[in-house]
Amino acid sequence: MTVEAAVDADFLEIAEPFRRELLAHCYRMMGSHHDAEDLLQETYIRAWRGYSNFDGRASIRTWLYKIATNTCLTALGSKQRRPLPSGLGGDSYDPQAPLLQDNEVPWLEPFADNGETLSETADPASIVGARESIRLAFIAALQHLPERQRAVLILRDVLQWRAAEVAETLDLTTATVNSLLQRARAQLKEVAPERDTVTEPDDAAQRALLQKWVEAFETYNIDAIVALFTDKAIWEMPPFTGWYQGPAVIGDLIEHNCPAERADDMVLLPATANGQAAFGLYMRNPEDGVHRPFQLQVLDITQQGVQHVVAFFSDTMVEDFARFGLPATASPATRTVPAQPLTAD
């Protein structure tokens, strides 16, 4: 083996275990799974090129995070923030009005984490924290922060880095880091829901709720769907610009704007997105009877019911479903719900 090949092998051996958590870090910074994958690749290329100069003063993990953070900051300088429809402002939409689609907005994207956002050696407490830090509500809130504030908050509050470490990574003074963190926390408090006041159901209750969710959609029972929402539940569907609040409003939306007409028009298969329960919804094509990818639903669940659903649409639904481990077609015979619901316990 040549010296160069030995160096390459050594780099891959020590750097590869951090790939999953670095992907999640890039996603937190960017709000886009596609951008995160591209920037993760760029991070590894930069790290590989600079590995011969790695002096070991910091851990390999810290060194990789520093490269990833600055790679993302460079990319963010030329990109718009990625909102959800509810983050654009305005009131809840009329559920019977025509749906308006805007493909020019760089919408927030779901993250196909498959429950894996940290290295294999991470402790359980870190795994719980990592799951919370990729929830859609948190990622959407981060989009309101300028890029340096976003980086500082993620490094300090998610990764628990010391202010001095963040200052060195971002080439700032410690005083500037503390100031940026204070402003970021204040901004986040204004736009982010208080997760610590929300109680999630236990595994059995969540499993029962998800089973009812599947049955309600697959039998196209609007009343049953409505009954599963909390009083102030929100439904939104990027790239459609509207957002809808309240169980009755959401039920009206589904009844008047969903192409389903009867039982078995829809099939739901379970997935995991952003550390949350999710479903790939397949709609039956009336021409050939085949159920094909229609929307990816990401659910935020409390003890009181479903409080927020983001139903993602795209022009590449088959490819997007594959990223979440979902097949290209489905049938009523494949009905199921997650065997292990996602909770923070």
Protein backbone atom coordinates (compact mmCIF):
# COMPACT_ATOMS: atom_id res chain seq x y z
CA MET A 1 0.00 0.00 0.00
CA THR A 2 1.33 3.45 -0.91
CA VAL A 3 1.67 6.23 1.64
CA GLU A 4 -1.19 8.09 -0.03
CA ALA A 5 -3.44 5.05 0.09
CA ALA A 6 -2.60 4.48 3.75
CA VAL A 7 -3.48 8.10 4.58
CA ASP A 8 -6.77 7.79 2.69
CA ALA A 9 -7.66 4.59 4.51
CA ASP A 10 -6.76 6.13 7.86
CA PHE A 11 -8.89 9.19 7.12
CA LEU A 12 -11.92 7.12 6.15
CA GLU A 13 -11.59 4.93 9.22
CA ILE A 14 -11.65 7.84 11.66
CA ALA A 15 -14.02 10.17 9.76
CA GLU A 16 -16.73 7.82 8.47
CA PRO A 17 -18.36 7.09 11.89
CA PHE A 18 -19.42 10.74 12.12
CA ARG A 19 -21.19 10.89 8.75
CA ARG A 20 -24.74 10.50 10.10
CA GLU A 21 -24.50 13.20 12.75
CA LEU A 22 -22.68 15.57 10.39
CA LEU A 23 -25.51 15.13 7.88
CA ALA A 24 -28.00 16.11 10.61
CA HIS A 25 -25.82 19.11 11.49
CA CYS A 26 -25.77 20.29 7.87
CA TYR A 27 -29.54 19.82 7.74
CA ARG A 28 -30.04 21.98 10.84
CA MET A 29 -27.97 24.68 9.20
CA MET A 30 -29.60 24.47 5.77
CA GLY A 31 -33.19 23.23 6.25
CA SER A 32 -32.77 21.06 3.16
CA HIS A 33 -31.87 17.37 3.06
CA HIS A 34 -30.62 17.72 -0.51
CA ASP A 35 -28.38 20.68 0.37
CA ALA A 36 -27.20 18.86 3.49
CA GLU A 37 -26.11 15.83 1.47
CA ASP A 38 -24.21 18.03 -1.00
CA LEU A 39 -22.50 20.01 1.77
CA LEU A 40 -21.63 16.87 3.70
CA GLN A 41 -19.86 15.61 0.60
CA GLU A 42 -18.04 18.94 0.32
CA THR A 43 -17.11 18.72 4.01
CA TYR A 44 -15.51 15.32 3.54
CA ILE A 45 -13.64 16.46 0.46
CA ARG A 46 -12.24 19.47 2.35
CA ALA A 47 -11.39 17.31 5.36
CA TRP A 48 -9.64 14.71 3.19
CA ARG A 49 -7.59 17.41 1.47
CA GLY A 50 -6.60 18.93 4.81
CA TYR A 51 -6.10 15.72 6.77
CA SER A 52 -2.32 15.79 6.41
CA ASN A 53 -2.36 19.09 8.32
CA PHE A 54 -4.64 17.86 11.10
CA ASP A 55 -2.54 18.32 14.23
CA GLY A 56 -4.80 16.56 16.73
CA ARG A 57 -5.16 19.58 19.04
CA ALA A 58 -8.93 19.14 18.76
CA SER A 59 -10.77 15.85 18.40
CA ILE A 60 -11.48 14.59 14.89
CA ARG A 61 -15.20 15.12 15.60
CA THR A 62 -14.68 18.78 16.53
CA TRP A 63 -12.45 19.29 13.50
CA LEU A 64 -15.07 17.82 11.15
CA TYR A 65 -17.84 19.92 12.69
CA LYS A 66 -15.75 23.04 12.22
CA ILE A 67 -15.30 22.27 8.53
CA ALA A 68 -18.99 21.38 8.10
CA THR A 69 -20.18 24.55 9.86
CA ASN A 70 -18.05 26.87 7.78
CA THR A 71 -18.96 25.01 4.59
CA CYS A 72 -22.64 25.56 5.41
CA LEU A 73 -22.10 29.22 6.31
CA THR A 74 -20.50 29.82 2.93
CA ALA A 75 -23.47 28.19 1.20
CA LEU A 76 -26.01 30.10 3.30
CA GLY A 77 -24.55 33.38 2.16
CA SER A 78 -26.17 32.93 -1.26
CA LYS A 79 -29.43 31.25 -0.24
CA GLN A 80 -32.82 32.38 1.03
CA ARG A 81 -34.28 31.01 4.24
CA ARG A 82 -36.48 27.94 3.91
CA PRO A 83 -39.94 28.51 5.43
CA LEU A 84 -43.07 26.46 5.88
CA PRO A 85 -46.32 28.04 4.65
CA SER A 86 -47.30 29.00 8.22
CA GLY A 87 -44.02 30.91 8.49
CA LEU A 88 -44.90 33.27 5.66
CA GLY A 89 -47.35 35.22 7.80
CA GLY A 90 -51.04 35.84 7.30
CA ASP A 91 -54.10 34.08 8.63
CA SER A 92 -55.30 30.52 8.22
CA TYR A 93 -56.60 29.96 4.68
CA ASP A 94 -60.09 29.19 3.42
CA PRO A 95 -60.19 25.37 3.08
CA GLN A 96 -62.53 25.52 0.09
CA ALA A 97 -60.48 28.05 -1.88
CA PRO A 98 -58.33 26.82 -4.79
CA LEU A 99 -54.88 25.65 -3.74
CA LEU A 100 -52.07 28.01 -4.75
CA GLN A 101 -48.67 26.50 -5.49
CA ASP A 102 -45.37 28.40 -5.41
CA ASN A 103 -42.36 26.46 -6.67
CA GLU A 104 -40.12 29.53 -6.52
CA VAL A 105 -39.98 29.48 -2.72
CA PRO A 106 -37.12 27.32 -1.38
CA TRP A 107 -39.36 25.40 1.03
CA LEU A 108 -38.18 23.64 4.15
CA GLU A 109 -37.60 19.94 3.44
CA PRO A 110 -38.14 16.88 5.64
CA PHE A 111 -35.15 14.99 6.94
CA ALA A 112 -34.86 11.24 6.36
CA ASP A 113 -33.11 10.41 9.59
CA ASN A 114 -34.40 6.83 10.02
CA GLY A 115 -33.96 7.40 13.75
CA GLU A 116 -30.18 7.71 13.27
CA THR A 117 -28.67 11.15 13.81
CA LEU A 118 -25.61 10.40 15.91
CA SER A 119 -22.58 8.15 15.76
CA GLU A 120 -23.00 4.57 16.89
CA THR A 121 -21.23 5.29 20.19
CA ALA A 122 -23.56 8.13 21.25
CA ASP A 123 -25.20 7.83 24.65
CA PRO A 124 -29.04 7.62 24.97
CA ALA A 125 -29.38 11.16 26.34
CA SER A 126 -27.52 12.55 23.33
CA ILE A 127 -29.76 10.59 20.99
CA VAL A 128 -32.89 12.08 22.57
CA GLY A 129 -31.40 15.58 22.29
CA ALA A 130 -30.42 15.02 18.68
CA ARG A 131 -33.93 13.85 17.82
CA GLU A 132 -35.45 16.98 19.38
CA SER A 133 -33.00 19.17 17.48
CA ILE A 134 -34.18 17.95 14.08
CA ARG A 135 -37.91 18.26 14.72
CA LEU A 136 -39.62 20.25 11.99
CA ALA A 137 -40.79 22.99 14.37
CA PHE A 138 -37.24 23.60 15.57
CA ILE A 139 -35.75 23.55 12.06
CA ALA A 140 -38.47 25.97 10.87
CA ALA A 141 -37.68 28.29 13.79
CA LEU A 142 -33.97 28.23 12.95
CA GLN A 143 -34.84 29.63 9.52
CA HIS A 144 -35.71 32.94 11.19
CA LEU A 145 -32.13 33.39 12.40
CA PRO A 146 -29.32 35.02 10.42
CA GLU A 147 -26.70 32.46 9.45
CA ARG A 148 -24.11 33.31 12.12
CA GLN A 149 -26.73 33.35 14.87
CA ARG A 150 -27.99 30.02 13.61
CA ALA A 151 -24.52 28.51 13.68
CA VAL A 152 -23.78 29.83 17.17
CA LEU A 153 -27.07 28.56 18.60
CA ILE A 154 -26.61 25.10 17.08
CA LEU A 155 -23.03 24.79 18.27
CA ARG A 156 -23.79 26.07 21.78
CA ASP A 157 -27.29 24.74 22.54
CA VAL A 158 -27.45 21.59 20.39
CA LEU A 159 -23.85 20.40 20.44
CA GLN A 160 -23.11 21.93 23.86
CA TRP A 161 -19.83 23.46 22.78
CA ARG A 162 -18.08 25.98 25.00
CA ALA A 163 -18.20 29.61 23.86
CA ALA A 164 -14.43 29.59 23.31
CA GLU A 165 -14.71 26.57 20.98
CA VAL A 166 -17.44 28.29 18.97
CA ALA A 167 -15.40 31.48 18.79
CA GLU A 168 -12.41 29.60 17.40
CA THR A 169 -14.57 27.73 14.89
CA LEU A 170 -16.26 30.86 13.55
CA ASP A 171 -13.26 33.18 13.92
CA LEU A 172 -15.09 35.41 16.40
CA THR A 173 -14.41 36.70 19.88
CA THR A 174 -16.02 34.96 22.84
CA ALA A 175 -17.92 38.16 23.63
CA THR A 176 -19.37 38.20 20.11
CA VAL A 177 -20.41 34.55 20.41
CA ASN A 178 -22.22 35.25 23.68
CA SER A 179 -23.95 38.26 22.17
CA LEU A 180 -25.05 36.31 19.08
CA LEU A 181 -26.30 33.48 21.27
CA GLN A 182 -28.36 35.81 23.43
CA ARG A 183 -30.00 37.37 20.37
CA ALA A 184 -30.59 33.97 18.77
CA ARG A 185 -32.26 32.58 21.88
CA ALA A 186 -34.50 35.63 22.15
CA GLN A 187 -35.52 35.38 18.49
CA LEU A 188 -36.12 31.65 18.76
CA LYS A 189 -38.32 32.13 21.81
CA GLU A 190 -40.59 34.41 19.77
CA VAL A 191 -41.10 32.00 16.88
CA ALA A 192 -40.63 28.50 18.33
CA PRO A 193 -43.24 26.56 20.32
CA GLU A 194 -42.38 25.63 23.88
CA ARG A 195 -41.69 21.91 23.49
CA ASP A 196 -41.16 21.43 27.23
CA THR A 197 -44.83 22.24 27.82
CA VAL A 198 -45.96 19.55 25.38
CA THR A 199 -46.45 16.04 26.70
CA GLU A 200 -46.12 13.23 24.19
CA PRO A 201 -48.19 10.08 24.57
CA ASP A 202 -46.54 6.88 25.70
CA ASP A 203 -45.76 4.16 23.16
CA ALA A 204 -49.07 2.33 23.52
CA ALA A 205 -51.16 5.50 23.19
CA GLN A 206 -49.13 6.71 20.22
CA ARG A 207 -49.43 3.36 18.50
CA ALA A 208 -53.21 3.42 19.00
CA LEU A 209 -53.44 6.97 17.64
CA LEU A 210 -51.36 6.12 14.58
CA GLN A 211 -53.53 3.07 13.93
CA LYS A 212 -56.63 5.28 14.01
CA TRP A 213 -54.88 7.75 11.69
CA VAL A 214 -54.21 5.06 9.10
CA GLU A 215 -57.73 3.66 9.33
CA ALA A 216 -59.34 7.09 9.07
CA PHE A 217 -57.46 8.00 5.90
CA GLU A 218 -57.68 4.62 4.24
CA THR A 219 -61.46 4.45 4.80
CA TYR A 220 -61.70 8.14 3.82
CA ASN A 221 -63.64 8.90 7.00
CA ILE A 222 -63.47 12.68 7.37
CA ASP A 223 -65.17 12.71 10.79
CA ALA A 224 -62.67 10.16 12.10
CA ILE A 225 -59.76 12.22 10.76
CA VAL A 226 -61.09 15.40 12.36
CA ALA A 227 -61.51 13.67 15.72
CA LEU A 228 -57.75 12.96 15.90
CA PHE A 229 -56.68 16.63 15.87
CA THR A 230 -56.14 18.96 18.80
CA ASP A 231 -58.28 22.11 19.00
CA LYS A 232 -55.62 24.35 17.42
CA ALA A 233 -54.09 21.82 15.06
CA ILE A 234 -52.30 23.10 11.95
CA TRP A 235 -52.12 21.47 8.52
CA GLU A 236 -49.81 22.75 5.76
CA MET A 237 -48.63 21.39 2.41
CA PRO A 238 -45.53 22.91 0.82
CA PRO A 239 -45.19 23.91 -2.01
CA PHE A 240 -48.83 25.02 -1.60
CA THR A 241 -48.80 28.40 0.13
CA GLY A 242 -51.85 27.96 2.35
CA TRP A 243 -51.95 26.76 5.93
CA TYR A 244 -55.04 25.68 7.82
CA GLN A 245 -55.91 25.71 11.52
CA GLY A 246 -58.55 23.87 13.49
CA PRO A 247 -59.99 20.34 13.10
CA ALA A 248 -63.13 21.42 11.23
CA VAL A 249 -61.15 23.60 8.82
CA ILE A 250 -58.69 20.79 8.12
CA GLY A 251 -61.55 18.33 7.59
CA ASP A 252 -63.15 20.76 5.15
CA LEU A 253 -59.84 21.07 3.29
CA ILE A 254 -59.47 17.30 2.93
CA GLU A 255 -63.08 16.85 1.86
CA HIS A 256 -62.96 19.54 -0.83
CA ASN A 257 -59.37 19.42 -2.06
CA CYS A 258 -58.26 15.82 -1.66
CA PRO A 259 -58.58 13.72 -4.84
CA ALA A 260 -59.70 10.67 -2.83
CA GLU A 261 -63.38 9.81 -3.09
CA ARG A 262 -63.88 6.52 -1.27
CA ALA A 263 -62.30 3.88 0.94
CA ASP A 264 -59.10 2.30 -0.41
CA ASP A 265 -58.27 5.31 -2.58
CA MET A 266 -55.43 6.01 -0.13
CA VAL A 267 -52.80 3.75 1.42
CA LEU A 268 -50.47 4.90 4.21
CA LEU A 269 -47.08 3.33 4.93
CA PRO A 270 -45.03 4.30 8.01
CA ALA A 271 -41.75 6.16 7.94
CA THR A 272 -39.60 8.33 10.18
CA ALA A 273 -38.89 11.98 9.41
CA ASN A 274 -37.23 14.58 11.60
CA GLY A 275 -37.37 12.23 14.57
CA GLN A 276 -41.17 12.16 14.24
CA ALA A 277 -43.79 9.68 13.12
CA ALA A 278 -44.43 10.04 9.41
CA PHE A 279 -46.42 8.36 6.64
CA GLY A 280 -46.02 8.03 2.93
CA LEU A 281 -49.52 8.51 1.51
CA TYR A 282 -50.21 6.71 -1.77
CA MET A 283 -53.15 7.77 -3.94
CA ARG A 284 -54.93 5.35 -6.27
CA ASN A 285 -54.65 6.28 -9.93
CA PRO A 286 -58.18 5.94 -11.38
CA GLU A 287 -56.79 4.92 -14.77
CA ASP A 288 -54.84 1.83 -13.71
CA GLY A 289 -55.82 1.40 -10.05
CA VAL A 290 -52.20 1.58 -8.84
CA HIS A 291 -51.43 3.48 -5.64
CA ARG A 292 -48.51 5.84 -6.22
CA PRO A 293 -46.68 8.35 -3.97
CA PHE A 294 -48.81 11.41 -3.30
CA GLN A 295 -47.59 13.16 -0.15
CA LEU A 296 -45.27 12.61 2.82
CA GLN A 297 -47.01 13.41 6.11
CA VAL A 298 -44.89 14.38 9.12
CA LEU A 299 -46.91 14.36 12.36
CA ASP A 300 -46.38 16.22 15.63
CA ILE A 301 -48.29 14.31 18.32
CA THR A 302 -49.31 15.21 21.87
CA GLN A 303 -51.41 13.43 24.48
CA GLN A 304 -54.39 15.40 23.20
CA GLY A 305 -53.94 14.30 19.59
CA VAL A 306 -52.22 15.39 16.41
CA GLN A 307 -51.28 19.06 16.73
CA HIS A 308 -49.39 19.68 13.49
CA VAL A 309 -49.10 17.96 10.12
CA VAL A 310 -46.79 19.00 7.32
CA ALA A 311 -47.76 17.12 4.17
CA PHE A 312 -44.89 17.51 1.73
CA PHE A 313 -45.44 17.40 -2.03
CA SER A 314 -42.78 17.46 -4.74
CA ASP A 315 -42.22 16.73 -8.41
CA THR A 316 -39.97 13.83 -7.43
CA MET A 317 -42.17 11.96 -4.99
CA VAL A 318 -40.96 8.49 -6.04
CA GLU A 319 -37.34 9.47 -5.40
CA ASP A 320 -38.29 11.25 -2.18
CA PHE A 321 -40.21 8.23 -0.91
CA ALA A 322 -37.21 6.01 -1.65
CA ARG A 323 -35.07 8.26 0.55
CA PHE A 324 -37.45 7.45 3.41
CA GLY A 325 -37.34 3.73 2.71
CA LEU A 326 -40.77 3.73 1.05
CA PRO A 327 -41.60 1.73 -2.10
CA ALA A 328 -42.64 3.18 -5.46
CA THR A 329 -46.15 1.69 -5.22
CA ALA A 330 -48.39 0.30 -2.49
CA SER A 331 -51.65 -1.56 -2.04
CA PRO A 332 -54.25 -1.93 0.73
CA ALA A 333 -52.65 -5.28 1.58
CA THR A 334 -49.50 -3.48 2.80
CA ARG A 335 -51.28 -1.51 5.53
CA THR A 336 -49.33 -1.17 8.76
CA VAL A 337 -48.27 1.29 11.45
CA PRO A 338 -44.91 1.74 13.15
CA ALA A 339 -44.09 -1.12 15.48
CA GLN A 340 -42.06 1.21 17.71
CA PRO A 341 -43.56 4.72 17.88
CA LEU A 342 -41.09 7.55 18.30
CA THR A 343 -41.15 9.17 21.71
CA ALA A 344 -38.60 11.16 23.62
CA ASP A 345 -38.45 8.55 26.37
